[in-house]
Amino acid sequence: GAGVSQSPRYKVAKRGQDVALRCDPISGHVSLFWYQQALGQGPEFLTYFQNEAQLDKSGLPSDRFFAERPEGSVSTLKIQRTQQEDSAVYLCASSLVGIPGELFFGEGSRLTVL
Amino acid sequence: AQKVTQAQTEISVVEKEDVTLDCVYETRDTTYYLFWYKQPPSGELVFLIRRNSFDEQNEISGRYSWNFQKSTSSFNFTITASQVVDSAVYFCALSEAGGNNRLAFGKGNQVVVIP
């Protein structure tokens, strides 16, 4: 499709497991963002890429969170040794550079840590 | 630091009524952008509008209208003649110039339109 695609849509992990969440942005979109949305809350910024460069990772909550975008297209958010507080929806968004805030979001990956 | 406050959590209206969603923001920057996004049950946030800090003109798009007032740091959103399809969570967001386009979202307003 033409939109932002995320997989898996749903992931259940046992505490301590590692998970990887994938984002396929809109073709040609230079900027890519990851956000975390807890139940009943607004999305919280995690990290930002421009092409393959990770320009801002100040929102990553701990060193267990790692994101990459090696070829400037698909991105992966990895969470190591998951904990219950990591349960949330992880949203990916992409945009054309130079248009502040007009982000195109995927449907998110809902992570539940038991 | 930037902050966005959406005080109302859930708002229920009967179809065809108008509903106004309040958004108050805080920023030290003189250049910034304000946004509204809609999040339907599918979960995908949909961009509705962007306003920059130098443009205080109100805007109308179909049944949607926005009122930006710098004097009160508010960017309110009105849905006129609401429809069931308007049922969703609506988020106000702020981005500061030079902030790598990162958005600070409010907690959202859950709008329920009752047929």
mmCIF file with all atom_site columns, C-alpha atoms in Angstrom:
data_model
loop_
_atom_site.group_PDB
_atom_site.id
_atom_site.type_symbol
_atom_site.label_atom_id
_atom_site.label_alt_id
_atom_site.label_comp_id
_atom_site.label_asym_id
_atom_site.label_entity_id
_atom_site.label_seq_id
_atom_site.pdbx_PDB_ins_code
_atom_site.Cartn_x
_atom_site.Cartn_y
_atom_site.Cartn_z
_atom_site.occupancy
_atom_site.B_iso_or_equiv
_atom_site.pdbx_formal_charge
_atom_site.auth_seq_id
_atom_site.auth_comp_id
_atom_site.auth_asym_id
_atom_site.auth_atom_id
_atom_site.pdbx_PDB_model_num
ATOM 1   C CA . GLY A 1 1   ? 0.000   0.000   0.000  1.00 0.00 ? 1   GLY A CA 1
ATOM 2   C CA . ALA A 1 2   ? 0.891   3.633   -0.143 1.00 0.00 ? 2   ALA A CA 1
ATOM 3   C CA . GLY A 1 3   ? 0.826   4.310   3.587  1.00 0.00 ? 3   GLY A CA 1
ATOM 4   C CA . VAL A 1 4   ? 3.170   3.620   6.493  1.00 0.00 ? 4   VAL A CA 1
ATOM 5   C CA . SER A 1 5   ? 3.213   -0.072  7.265  1.00 0.00 ? 5   SER A CA 1
ATOM 6   C CA . GLN A 1 6   ? 4.081   -1.529  10.670 1.00 0.00 ? 6   GLN A CA 1
ATOM 7   C CA . SER A 1 7   ? 4.541   -5.097  11.776 1.00 0.00 ? 7   SER A CA 1
ATOM 8   C CA . PRO A 1 8   ? 3.639   -6.979  13.790 1.00 0.00 ? 8   PRO A CA 1
ATOM 9   C CA . ARG A 1 9   ? 0.345   -5.306  14.648 1.00 0.00 ? 9   ARG A CA 1
ATOM 10  C CA . TYR A 1 10  ? 0.212   -7.184  17.929 1.00 0.00 ? 10  TYR A CA 1
ATOM 11  C CA . LYS A 1 11  ? 3.015   -8.697  19.949 1.00 0.00 ? 11  LYS A CA 1
ATOM 12  C CA . VAL A 1 12  ? 2.850   -10.493 23.271 1.00 0.00 ? 12  VAL A CA 1
ATOM 13  C CA . ALA A 1 13  ? 6.173   -10.999 25.001 1.00 0.00 ? 13  ALA A CA 1
ATOM 14  C CA . LYS A 1 14  ? 7.182   -12.529 28.274 1.00 0.00 ? 14  LYS A CA 1
ATOM 15  C CA . ARG A 1 15  ? 9.125   -10.254 30.567 1.00 0.00 ? 15  ARG A CA 1
ATOM 16  C CA . GLY A 1 16  ? 12.786  -10.458 29.689 1.00 0.00 ? 16  GLY A CA 1
ATOM 17  C CA . GLN A 1 17  ? 12.308  -11.325 26.019 1.00 0.00 ? 17  GLN A CA 1
ATOM 18  C CA . ASP A 1 18  ? 13.662  -9.181  23.221 1.00 0.00 ? 18  ASP A CA 1
ATOM 19  C CA . VAL A 1 19  ? 11.284  -7.783  20.603 1.00 0.00 ? 19  VAL A CA 1
ATOM 20  C CA . ALA A 1 20  ? 11.736  -6.133  17.217 1.00 0.00 ? 20  ALA A CA 1
ATOM 21  C CA . LEU A 1 21  ? 9.153   -3.883  15.625 1.00 0.00 ? 21  LEU A CA 1
ATOM 22  C CA . ARG A 1 22  ? 9.330   -2.991  11.965 1.00 0.00 ? 22  ARG A CA 1
ATOM 23  C CA . CYS A 1 23  ? 8.299   0.163   10.115 1.00 0.00 ? 23  CYS A CA 1
ATOM 24  C CA . ASP A 1 24  ? 8.081   0.574   6.361  1.00 0.00 ? 24  ASP A CA 1
ATOM 25  C CA . PRO A 1 25  ? 7.625   4.300   5.633  1.00 0.00 ? 25  PRO A CA 1
ATOM 26  C CA . ILE A 1 26  ? 6.067   5.952   2.628  1.00 0.00 ? 26  ILE A CA 1
ATOM 27  C CA . SER A 1 27  ? 8.422   5.735   -0.326 1.00 0.00 ? 27  SER A CA 1
ATOM 28  C CA . GLY A 1 28  ? 10.492  8.880   -0.672 1.00 0.00 ? 28  GLY A CA 1
ATOM 29  C CA . HIS A 1 29  ? 9.890   10.111  2.851  1.00 0.00 ? 29  HIS A CA 1
ATOM 30  C CA . VAL A 1 30  ? 13.194  11.214  4.289  1.00 0.00 ? 30  VAL A CA 1
ATOM 31  C CA . SER A 1 31  ? 12.133  11.637  7.892  1.00 0.00 ? 31  SER A CA 1
ATOM 32  C CA . LEU A 1 32  ? 11.054  8.782   10.127 1.00 0.00 ? 32  LEU A CA 1
ATOM 33  C CA . PHE A 1 33  ? 9.854   8.955   13.722 1.00 0.00 ? 33  PHE A CA 1
ATOM 34  C CA . TRP A 1 34  ? 9.030   6.475   16.458 1.00 0.00 ? 34  TRP A CA 1
ATOM 35  C CA . TYR A 1 35  ? 6.521   7.333   19.163 1.00 0.00 ? 35  TYR A CA 1
ATOM 36  C CA . GLN A 1 36  ? 5.297   5.382   22.182 1.00 0.00 ? 36  GLN A CA 1
ATOM 37  C CA . GLN A 1 37  ? 1.643   5.649   23.177 1.00 0.00 ? 37  GLN A CA 1
ATOM 38  C CA . ALA A 1 38  ? 0.537   4.305   26.531 1.00 0.00 ? 38  ALA A CA 1
ATOM 39  C CA . LEU A 1 39  ? -3.136  3.514   27.083 1.00 0.00 ? 39  LEU A CA 1
ATOM 40  C CA . GLY A 1 40  ? -5.200  6.674   27.356 1.00 0.00 ? 40  GLY A CA 1
ATOM 41  C CA . GLN A 1 41  ? -2.242  8.960   26.700 1.00 0.00 ? 41  GLN A CA 1
ATOM 42  C CA . GLY A 1 42  ? -0.892  10.957  23.821 1.00 0.00 ? 42  GLY A CA 1
ATOM 43  C CA . PRO A 1 43  ? 2.059   9.681   21.798 1.00 0.00 ? 43  PRO A CA 1
ATOM 44  C CA . GLU A 1 44  ? 5.486   10.348  23.300 1.00 0.00 ? 44  GLU A CA 1
ATOM 45  C CA . PHE A 1 45  ? 8.491   10.954  21.056 1.00 0.00 ? 45  PHE A CA 1
ATOM 46  C CA . LEU A 1 46  ? 11.166  8.270   21.048 1.00 0.00 ? 46  LEU A CA 1
ATOM 47  C CA . THR A 1 47  ? 13.542  8.912   18.174 1.00 0.00 ? 47  THR A CA 1
ATOM 48  C CA . TYR A 1 48  ? 13.978  10.565  14.763 1.00 0.00 ? 48  TYR A CA 1
ATOM 49  C CA . PHE A 1 49  ? 15.854  9.620   11.600 1.00 0.00 ? 49  PHE A CA 1
ATOM 50  C CA . GLN A 1 50  ? 16.703  11.657  8.575  1.00 0.00 ? 50  GLN A CA 1
ATOM 51  C CA . ASN A 1 51  ? 17.587  9.100   5.949  1.00 0.00 ? 51  ASN A CA 1
ATOM 52  C CA . GLU A 1 52  ? 19.854  6.627   7.755  1.00 0.00 ? 52  GLU A CA 1
ATOM 53  C CA . ALA A 1 53  ? 21.112  9.138   10.303 1.00 0.00 ? 53  ALA A CA 1
ATOM 54  C CA . GLN A 1 54  ? 19.573  9.025   13.753 1.00 0.00 ? 54  GLN A CA 1
ATOM 55  C CA . LEU A 1 55  ? 19.463  12.724  14.568 1.00 0.00 ? 55  LEU A CA 1
ATOM 56  C CA . ASP A 1 56  ? 17.582  12.579  17.835 1.00 0.00 ? 56  ASP A CA 1
ATOM 57  C CA . LYS A 1 57  ? 17.238  9.690   20.244 1.00 0.00 ? 57  LYS A CA 1
ATOM 58  C CA . SER A 1 58  ? 16.583  11.720  23.340 1.00 0.00 ? 58  SER A CA 1
ATOM 59  C CA . GLY A 1 59  ? 13.156  10.168  23.882 1.00 0.00 ? 59  GLY A CA 1
ATOM 60  C CA . LEU A 1 60  ? 14.349  6.571   24.200 1.00 0.00 ? 60  LEU A CA 1
ATOM 61  C CA . PRO A 1 61  ? 13.493  5.657   27.810 1.00 0.00 ? 61  PRO A CA 1
ATOM 62  C CA . SER A 1 62  ? 16.497  3.443   28.493 1.00 0.00 ? 62  SER A CA 1
ATOM 63  C CA . ASP A 1 63  ? 19.452  1.749   26.875 1.00 0.00 ? 63  ASP A CA 1
ATOM 64  C CA . ARG A 1 64  ? 17.235  -1.284  26.350 1.00 0.00 ? 64  ARG A CA 1
ATOM 65  C CA . PHE A 1 65  ? 15.649  0.596   23.454 1.00 0.00 ? 65  PHE A CA 1
ATOM 66  C CA . PHE A 1 66  ? 17.496  0.734   20.170 1.00 0.00 ? 66  PHE A CA 1
ATOM 67  C CA . ALA A 1 67  ? 16.395  1.904   16.720 1.00 0.00 ? 67  ALA A CA 1
ATOM 68  C CA . GLU A 1 68  ? 18.031  1.680   13.334 1.00 0.00 ? 68  GLU A CA 1
ATOM 69  C CA . ARG A 1 69  ? 17.374  2.595   9.735  1.00 0.00 ? 69  ARG A CA 1
ATOM 70  C CA . PRO A 1 70  ? 20.458  1.262   7.949  1.00 0.00 ? 70  PRO A CA 1
ATOM 71  C CA . GLU A 1 71  ? 19.482  2.009   4.351  1.00 0.00 ? 71  GLU A CA 1
ATOM 72  C CA . GLY A 1 72  ? 17.367  5.073   4.966  1.00 0.00 ? 72  GLY A CA 1
ATOM 73  C CA . SER A 1 73  ? 14.096  3.292   4.360  1.00 0.00 ? 73  SER A CA 1
ATOM 74  C CA . VAL A 1 74  ? 12.796  0.511   6.623  1.00 0.00 ? 74  VAL A CA 1
ATOM 75  C CA . SER A 1 75  ? 13.362  1.047   10.329 1.00 0.00 ? 75  SER A CA 1
ATOM 76  C CA . THR A 1 76  ? 13.415  -1.374  13.244 1.00 0.00 ? 76  THR A CA 1
ATOM 77  C CA . LEU A 1 77  ? 12.789  -0.549  16.884 1.00 0.00 ? 77  LEU A CA 1
ATOM 78  C CA . LYS A 1 78  ? 14.298  -3.142  19.184 1.00 0.00 ? 78  LYS A CA 1
ATOM 79  C CA . ILE A 1 79  ? 13.528  -3.513  22.849 1.00 0.00 ? 79  ILE A CA 1
ATOM 80  C CA . GLN A 1 80  ? 15.791  -5.761  24.863 1.00 0.00 ? 80  GLN A CA 1
ATOM 81  C CA . ARG A 1 81  ? 14.831  -7.546  28.084 1.00 0.00 ? 81  ARG A CA 1
ATOM 82  C CA . THR A 1 82  ? 11.269  -6.253  27.935 1.00 0.00 ? 82  THR A CA 1
ATOM 83  C CA . GLN A 1 83  ? 9.550   -5.130  31.105 1.00 0.00 ? 83  GLN A CA 1
ATOM 84  C CA . GLN A 1 84  ? 5.883   -4.654  31.890 1.00 0.00 ? 84  GLN A CA 1
ATOM 85  C CA . GLU A 1 85  ? 6.158   -0.874  31.666 1.00 0.00 ? 85  GLU A CA 1
ATOM 86  C CA . ASP A 1 86  ? 7.174   -1.272  28.016 1.00 0.00 ? 86  ASP A CA 1
ATOM 87  C CA . SER A 1 87  ? 3.599   -2.325  27.209 1.00 0.00 ? 87  SER A CA 1
ATOM 88  C CA . ALA A 1 88  ? 2.260   0.310   24.822 1.00 0.00 ? 88  ALA A CA 1
ATOM 89  C CA . VAL A 1 89  ? 1.481   0.993   21.203 1.00 0.00 ? 89  VAL A CA 1
ATOM 90  C CA . TYR A 1 90  ? 4.563   1.892   19.211 1.00 0.00 ? 90  TYR A CA 1
ATOM 91  C CA . LEU A 1 91  ? 3.774   4.261   16.383 1.00 0.00 ? 91  LEU A CA 1
ATOM 92  C CA . CYS A 1 92  ? 5.939   4.940   13.376 1.00 0.00 ? 92  CYS A CA 1
ATOM 93  C CA . ALA A 1 93  ? 5.517   8.049   11.259 1.00 0.00 ? 93  ALA A CA 1
ATOM 94  C CA . SER A 1 94  ? 7.217   9.401   8.178  1.00 0.00 ? 94  SER A CA 1
ATOM 95  C CA . SER A 1 95  ? 7.296   12.746  6.440  1.00 0.00 ? 95  SER A CA 1
ATOM 96  C CA . LEU A 1 96  ? 8.924   14.760  3.725  1.00 0.00 ? 96  LEU A CA 1
ATOM 97  C CA . VAL A 1 97  ? 11.751  16.802  5.175  1.00 0.00 ? 97  VAL A CA 1
ATOM 98  C CA . GLY A 1 98  ? 11.005  20.490  5.471  1.00 0.00 ? 98  GLY A CA 1
ATOM 99  C CA . ILE A 1 99  ? 7.320   20.170  6.279  1.00 0.00 ? 99  ILE A CA 1
ATOM 100 C CA . PRO A 1 100 ? 7.199   20.379  10.047 1.00 0.00 ? 100 PRO A CA 1
ATOM 101 C CA . GLY A 1 101 ? 4.747   18.132  11.780 1.00 0.00 ? 101 GLY A CA 1
ATOM 102 C CA . GLU A 1 102 ? 2.743   16.827  8.850  1.00 0.00 ? 102 GLU A CA 1
ATOM 103 C CA . LEU A 1 103 ? 3.418   13.247  9.745  1.00 0.00 ? 103 LEU A CA 1
ATOM 104 C CA . PHE A 1 104 ? 1.919   10.151  8.191  1.00 0.00 ? 104 PHE A CA 1
ATOM 105 C CA . PHE A 1 105 ? 1.414   7.501   10.845 1.00 0.00 ? 105 PHE A CA 1
ATOM 106 C CA . GLY A 1 106 ? 1.149   3.764   10.673 1.00 0.00 ? 106 GLY A CA 1
ATOM 107 C CA . GLU A 1 107 ? -1.470  1.862   12.644 1.00 0.00 ? 107 GLU A CA 1
ATOM 108 C CA . GLY A 1 108 ? 1.059   0.980   15.294 1.00 0.00 ? 108 GLY A CA 1
ATOM 109 C CA . SER A 1 109 ? 2.406   -2.160  16.932 1.00 0.00 ? 109 SER A CA 1
ATOM 110 C CA . ARG A 1 110 ? 0.703   -3.016  20.194 1.00 0.00 ? 110 ARG A CA 1
ATOM 111 C CA . LEU A 1 111 ? 3.169   -4.612  22.596 1.00 0.00 ? 111 LEU A CA 1
ATOM 112 C CA . THR A 1 112 ? 1.956   -6.432  25.679 1.00 0.00 ? 112 THR A CA 1
ATOM 113 C CA . VAL A 1 113 ? 4.580   -7.646  28.126 1.00 0.00 ? 113 VAL A CA 1
ATOM 114 C CA . LEU A 1 114 ? 3.394   -10.297 30.568 1.00 0.00 ? 114 LEU A CA 1
ATOM 115 C CA . ALA B 2 1   ? 10.221  22.782  27.672 1.00 0.00 ? 1   ALA B CA 1
ATOM 116 C CA . GLN B 2 2   ? 7.084   22.424  25.648 1.00 0.00 ? 2   GLN B CA 1
ATOM 117 C CA . LYS B 2 3   ? 3.748   21.319  26.946 1.00 0.00 ? 3   LYS B CA 1
ATOM 118 C CA . VAL B 2 4   ? 0.275   20.811  25.570 1.00 0.00 ? 4   VAL B CA 1
ATOM 119 C CA . THR B 2 5   ? -2.815  20.592  27.774 1.00 0.00 ? 5   THR B CA 1
ATOM 120 C CA . GLN B 2 6   ? -6.136  19.187  26.704 1.00 0.00 ? 6   GLN B CA 1
ATOM 121 C CA . ALA B 2 7   ? -8.279  19.386  29.787 1.00 0.00 ? 7   ALA B CA 1
ATOM 122 C CA . GLN B 2 8   ? -11.361 17.487  28.692 1.00 0.00 ? 8   GLN B CA 1
ATOM 123 C CA . THR B 2 9   ? -10.897 13.738  28.519 1.00 0.00 ? 9   THR B CA 1
ATOM 124 C CA . GLU B 2 10  ? -14.159 12.399  27.121 1.00 0.00 ? 10  GLU B CA 1
ATOM 125 C CA . ILE B 2 11  ? -16.879 14.431  25.459 1.00 0.00 ? 11  ILE B CA 1
ATOM 126 C CA . SER B 2 12  ? -20.204 12.975  24.387 1.00 0.00 ? 12  SER B CA 1
ATOM 127 C CA . VAL B 2 13  ? -22.502 14.813  22.016 1.00 0.00 ? 13  VAL B CA 1
ATOM 128 C CA . VAL B 2 14  ? -25.650 13.962  20.158 1.00 0.00 ? 14  VAL B CA 1
ATOM 129 C CA . GLU B 2 15  ? -25.341 13.865  16.411 1.00 0.00 ? 15  GLU B CA 1
ATOM 130 C CA . LYS B 2 16  ? -25.656 17.285  14.732 1.00 0.00 ? 16  LYS B CA 1
ATOM 131 C CA . GLU B 2 17  ? -24.514 19.129  17.834 1.00 0.00 ? 17  GLU B CA 1
ATOM 132 C CA . ASP B 2 18  ? -21.358 21.217  17.755 1.00 0.00 ? 18  ASP B CA 1
ATOM 133 C CA . VAL B 2 19  ? -18.359 20.260  19.879 1.00 0.00 ? 19  VAL B CA 1
ATOM 134 C CA . THR B 2 20  ? -15.336 22.380  20.791 1.00 0.00 ? 20  THR B CA 1
ATOM 135 C CA . LEU B 2 21  ? -12.048 20.900  21.942 1.00 0.00 ? 21  LEU B CA 1
ATOM 136 C CA . ASP B 2 22  ? -9.743  23.110  23.967 1.00 0.00 ? 22  ASP B CA 1
ATOM 137 C CA . CYS B 2 23  ? -5.968  23.121  23.649 1.00 0.00 ? 23  CYS B CA 1
ATOM 138 C CA . VAL B 2 24  ? -3.573  25.252  25.668 1.00 0.00 ? 24  VAL B CA 1
ATOM 139 C CA . TYR B 2 25  ? 0.142   25.177  24.996 1.00 0.00 ? 25  TYR B CA 1
ATOM 140 C CA . GLU B 2 26  ? 3.358   26.372  26.592 1.00 0.00 ? 26  GLU B CA 1
ATOM 141 C CA . THR B 2 27  ? 6.599   27.184  24.815 1.00 0.00 ? 27  THR B CA 1
ATOM 142 C CA . ARG B 2 28  ? 9.473   29.616  25.183 1.00 0.00 ? 28  ARG B CA 1
ATOM 143 C CA . ASP B 2 29  ? 10.092  29.739  21.447 1.00 0.00 ? 29  ASP B CA 1
ATOM 144 C CA . THR B 2 30  ? 8.716   32.537  19.330 1.00 0.00 ? 30  THR B CA 1
ATOM 145 C CA . THR B 2 31  ? 8.575   30.276  16.294 1.00 0.00 ? 31  THR B CA 1
ATOM 146 C CA . TYR B 2 32  ? 6.547   27.124  16.645 1.00 0.00 ? 32  TYR B CA 1
ATOM 147 C CA . TYR B 2 33  ? 3.841   25.058  14.968 1.00 0.00 ? 33  TYR B CA 1
ATOM 148 C CA . LEU B 2 34  ? 0.545   23.786  16.282 1.00 0.00 ? 34  LEU B CA 1
ATOM 149 C CA . PHE B 2 35  ? -1.344  20.773  15.019 1.00 0.00 ? 35  PHE B CA 1
ATOM 150 C CA . TRP B 2 36  ? -4.470  18.736  15.406 1.00 0.00 ? 36  TRP B CA 1
ATOM 151 C CA . TYR B 2 37  ? -4.526  15.018  14.697 1.00 0.00 ? 37  TYR B CA 1
ATOM 152 C CA . LYS B 2 38  ? -7.441  12.584  14.684 1.00 0.00 ? 38  LYS B CA 1
ATOM 153 C CA . GLN B 2 39  ? -7.036  9.006   15.916 1.00 0.00 ? 39  GLN B CA 1
ATOM 154 C CA . PRO B 2 40  ? -9.951  6.761   14.910 1.00 0.00 ? 40  PRO B CA 1
ATOM 155 C CA . PRO B 2 41  ? -10.392 3.293   16.464 1.00 0.00 ? 41  PRO B CA 1
ATOM 156 C CA . SER B 2 42  ? -8.034  1.815   13.867 1.00 0.00 ? 42  SER B CA 1
ATOM 157 C CA . GLY B 2 43  ? -5.219  3.611   15.692 1.00 0.00 ? 43  GLY B CA 1
ATOM 158 C CA . GLU B 2 44  ? -3.661  5.506   12.810 1.00 0.00 ? 44  GLU B CA 1
ATOM 159 C CA . LEU B 2 45  ? -3.260  9.212   13.573 1.00 0.00 ? 45  LEU B CA 1
ATOM 160 C CA . VAL B 2 46  ? -4.483  11.427  10.768 1.00 0.00 ? 46  VAL B CA 1
ATOM 161 C CA . PHE B 2 47  ? -3.158  14.944  10.249 1.00 0.00 ? 47  PHE B CA 1
ATOM 162 C CA . LEU B 2 48  ? -5.889  17.598  10.253 1.00 0.00 ? 48  LEU B CA 1
ATOM 163 C CA . ILE B 2 49  ? -4.214  20.998  10.375 1.00 0.00 ? 49  ILE B CA 1
ATOM 164 C CA . ARG B 2 50  ? -0.953  22.865  10.970 1.00 0.00 ? 50  ARG B CA 1
ATOM 165 C CA . ARG B 2 51  ? -0.624  26.490  12.088 1.00 0.00 ? 51  ARG B CA 1
ATOM 166 C CA . ASN B 2 52  ? 2.606   28.415  12.509 1.00 0.00 ? 52  ASN B CA 1
ATOM 167 C CA . SER B 2 53  ? 3.046   30.900  15.317 1.00 0.00 ? 53  SER B CA 1
ATOM 168 C CA . PHE B 2 54  ? 2.947   33.896  12.983 1.00 0.00 ? 54  PHE B CA 1
ATOM 169 C CA . ASP B 2 55  ? -0.385  33.061  11.439 1.00 0.00 ? 55  ASP B CA 1
ATOM 170 C CA . GLU B 2 56  ? -3.299  33.734  13.758 1.00 0.00 ? 56  GLU B CA 1
ATOM 171 C CA . GLN B 2 57  ? -5.959  33.596  11.094 1.00 0.00 ? 57  GLN B CA 1
ATOM 172 C CA . ASN B 2 58  ? -8.763  31.259  11.960 1.00 0.00 ? 58  ASN B CA 1
ATOM 173 C CA . GLU B 2 59  ? -9.409  28.501  9.503  1.00 0.00 ? 59  GLU B CA 1
ATOM 174 C CA . ILE B 2 60  ? -12.455 26.623  8.354  1.00 0.00 ? 60  ILE B CA 1
ATOM 175 C CA . SER B 2 61  ? -12.386 23.368  6.452  1.00 0.00 ? 61  SER B CA 1
ATOM 176 C CA . GLY B 2 62  ? -15.812 21.915  5.869  1.00 0.00 ? 62  GLY B CA 1
ATOM 177 C CA . ARG B 2 63  ? -17.338 21.192  9.283  1.00 0.00 ? 63  ARG B CA 1
ATOM 178 C CA . TYR B 2 64  ? -14.000 21.767  11.039 1.00 0.00 ? 64  TYR B CA 1
ATOM 179 C CA . SER B 2 65  ? -12.773 25.129  12.274 1.00 0.00 ? 65  SER B CA 1
ATOM 180 C CA . TRP B 2 66  ? -9.824  26.240  14.345 1.00 0.00 ? 66  TRP B CA 1
ATOM 181 C CA . ASN B 2 67  ? -9.330  29.281  16.562 1.00 0.00 ? 67  ASN B CA 1
ATOM 182 C CA . PHE B 2 68  ? -5.717  30.236  17.308 1.00 0.00 ? 68  PHE B CA 1
ATOM 183 C CA . GLN B 2 69  ? -5.146  32.926  19.944 1.00 0.00 ? 69  GLN B CA 1
ATOM 184 C CA . LYS B 2 70  ? -1.551  33.653  20.928 1.00 0.00 ? 70  LYS B CA 1
ATOM 185 C CA . SER B 2 71  ? -2.691  35.988  23.701 1.00 0.00 ? 71  SER B CA 1
ATOM 186 C CA . THR B 2 72  ? -4.158  33.030  25.577 1.00 0.00 ? 72  THR B CA 1
ATOM 187 C CA . SER B 2 73  ? -1.822  30.360  24.126 1.00 0.00 ? 73  SER B CA 1
ATOM 188 C CA . SER B 2 74  ? -4.798  28.449  22.844 1.00 0.00 ? 74  SER B CA 1
ATOM 189 C CA . PHE B 2 75  ? -5.580  26.563  19.654 1.00 0.00 ? 75  PHE B CA 1
ATOM 190 C CA . ASN B 2 76  ? -9.153  25.323  19.894 1.00 0.00 ? 76  ASN B CA 1
ATOM 191 C CA . PHE B 2 77  ? -10.924 23.025  17.466 1.00 0.00 ? 77  PHE B CA 1
ATOM 192 C CA . THR B 2 78  ? -14.647 22.988  16.688 1.00 0.00 ? 78  THR B CA 1
ATOM 193 C CA . ILE B 2 79  ? -16.601 20.319  14.862 1.00 0.00 ? 79  ILE B CA 1
ATOM 194 C CA . THR B 2 80  ? -19.880 21.703  13.587 1.00 0.00 ? 80  THR B CA 1
ATOM 195 C CA . ALA B 2 81  ? -22.932 19.494  13.117 1.00 0.00 ? 81  ALA B CA 1
ATOM 196 C CA . SER B 2 82  ? -21.121 16.424  14.423 1.00 0.00 ? 82  SER B CA 1
ATOM 197 C CA . GLN B 2 83  ? -21.547 13.042  12.770 1.00 0.00 ? 83  GLN B CA 1
ATOM 198 C CA . VAL B 2 84  ? -20.998 9.524   14.057 1.00 0.00 ? 84  VAL B CA 1
ATOM 199 C CA . VAL B 2 85  ? -17.872 9.274   11.878 1.00 0.00 ? 85  VAL B CA 1
ATOM 200 C CA . ASP B 2 86  ? -16.346 12.063  13.960 1.00 0.00 ? 86  ASP B CA 1
ATOM 201 C CA . SER B 2 87  ? -16.107 9.694   16.923 1.00 0.00 ? 87  SER B CA 1
ATOM 202 C CA . ALA B 2 88  ? -12.385 9.434   17.628 1.00 0.00 ? 88  ALA B CA 1
ATOM 203 C CA . VAL B 2 89  ? -9.618  10.724  19.870 1.00 0.00 ? 89  VAL B CA 1
ATOM 204 C CA . TYR B 2 90  ? -8.340  14.143  18.862 1.00 0.00 ? 90  TYR B CA 1
ATOM 205 C CA . PHE B 2 91  ? -4.846  15.283  19.755 1.00 0.00 ? 91  PHE B CA 1
ATOM 206 C CA . CYS B 2 92  ? -3.400  18.751  19.827 1.00 0.00 ? 92  CYS B CA 1
ATOM 207 C CA . ALA B 2 93  ? 0.372   18.915  19.318 1.00 0.00 ? 93  ALA B CA 1
ATOM 208 C CA . LEU B 2 94  ? 3.205   21.431  19.350 1.00 0.00 ? 94  LEU B CA 1
ATOM 209 C CA . SER B 2 95  ? 6.486   21.516  17.479 1.00 0.00 ? 95  SER B CA 1
ATOM 210 C CA . GLU B 2 96  ? 9.208   24.068  18.069 1.00 0.00 ? 96  GLU B CA 1
ATOM 211 C CA . ALA B 2 97  ? 11.253  25.369  15.166 1.00 0.00 ? 97  ALA B CA 1
ATOM 212 C CA . GLY B 2 98  ? 14.579  23.612  15.053 1.00 0.00 ? 98  GLY B CA 1
ATOM 213 C CA . GLY B 2 99  ? 13.194  20.761  17.098 1.00 0.00 ? 99  GLY B CA 1
ATOM 214 C CA . ASN B 2 100 ? 13.720  18.187  14.376 1.00 0.00 ? 100 ASN B CA 1
ATOM 215 C CA . ASN B 2 101 ? 9.983   18.232  13.792 1.00 0.00 ? 101 ASN B CA 1
ATOM 216 C CA . ARG B 2 102 ? 9.348   16.279  16.976 1.00 0.00 ? 102 ARG B CA 1
ATOM 217 C CA . LEU B 2 103 ? 5.821   16.739  18.215 1.00 0.00 ? 103 LEU B CA 1
ATOM 218 C CA . ALA B 2 104 ? 4.686   17.114  21.810 1.00 0.00 ? 104 ALA B CA 1
ATOM 219 C CA . PHE B 2 105 ? 1.146   15.785  22.059 1.00 0.00 ? 105 PHE B CA 1
ATOM 220 C CA . GLY B 2 106 ? -1.569  16.497  24.576 1.00 0.00 ? 106 GLY B CA 1
ATOM 221 C CA . LYS B 2 107 ? -3.413  13.642  26.242 1.00 0.00 ? 107 LYS B CA 1
ATOM 222 C CA . GLY B 2 108 ? -6.215  13.790  23.720 1.00 0.00 ? 108 GLY B CA 1
ATOM 223 C CA . ASN B 2 109 ? -9.969  14.303  23.731 1.00 0.00 ? 109 ASN B CA 1
ATOM 224 C CA . GLN B 2 110 ? -12.172 11.239  23.250 1.00 0.00 ? 110 GLN B CA 1
ATOM 225 C CA . VAL B 2 111 ? -15.189 12.425  21.265 1.00 0.00 ? 111 VAL B CA 1
ATOM 226 C CA . VAL B 2 112 ? -18.241 10.172  21.209 1.00 0.00 ? 112 VAL B CA 1
ATOM 227 C CA . VAL B 2 113 ? -21.024 11.152  18.843 1.00 0.00 ? 113 VAL B CA 1
ATOM 228 C CA . ILE B 2 114 ? -24.302 9.507   19.751 1.00 0.00 ? 114 ILE B CA 1
ATOM 229 C CA . PRO B 2 115 ? -26.686 8.870   16.865 1.00 0.00 ? 115 PRO B CA 1
#
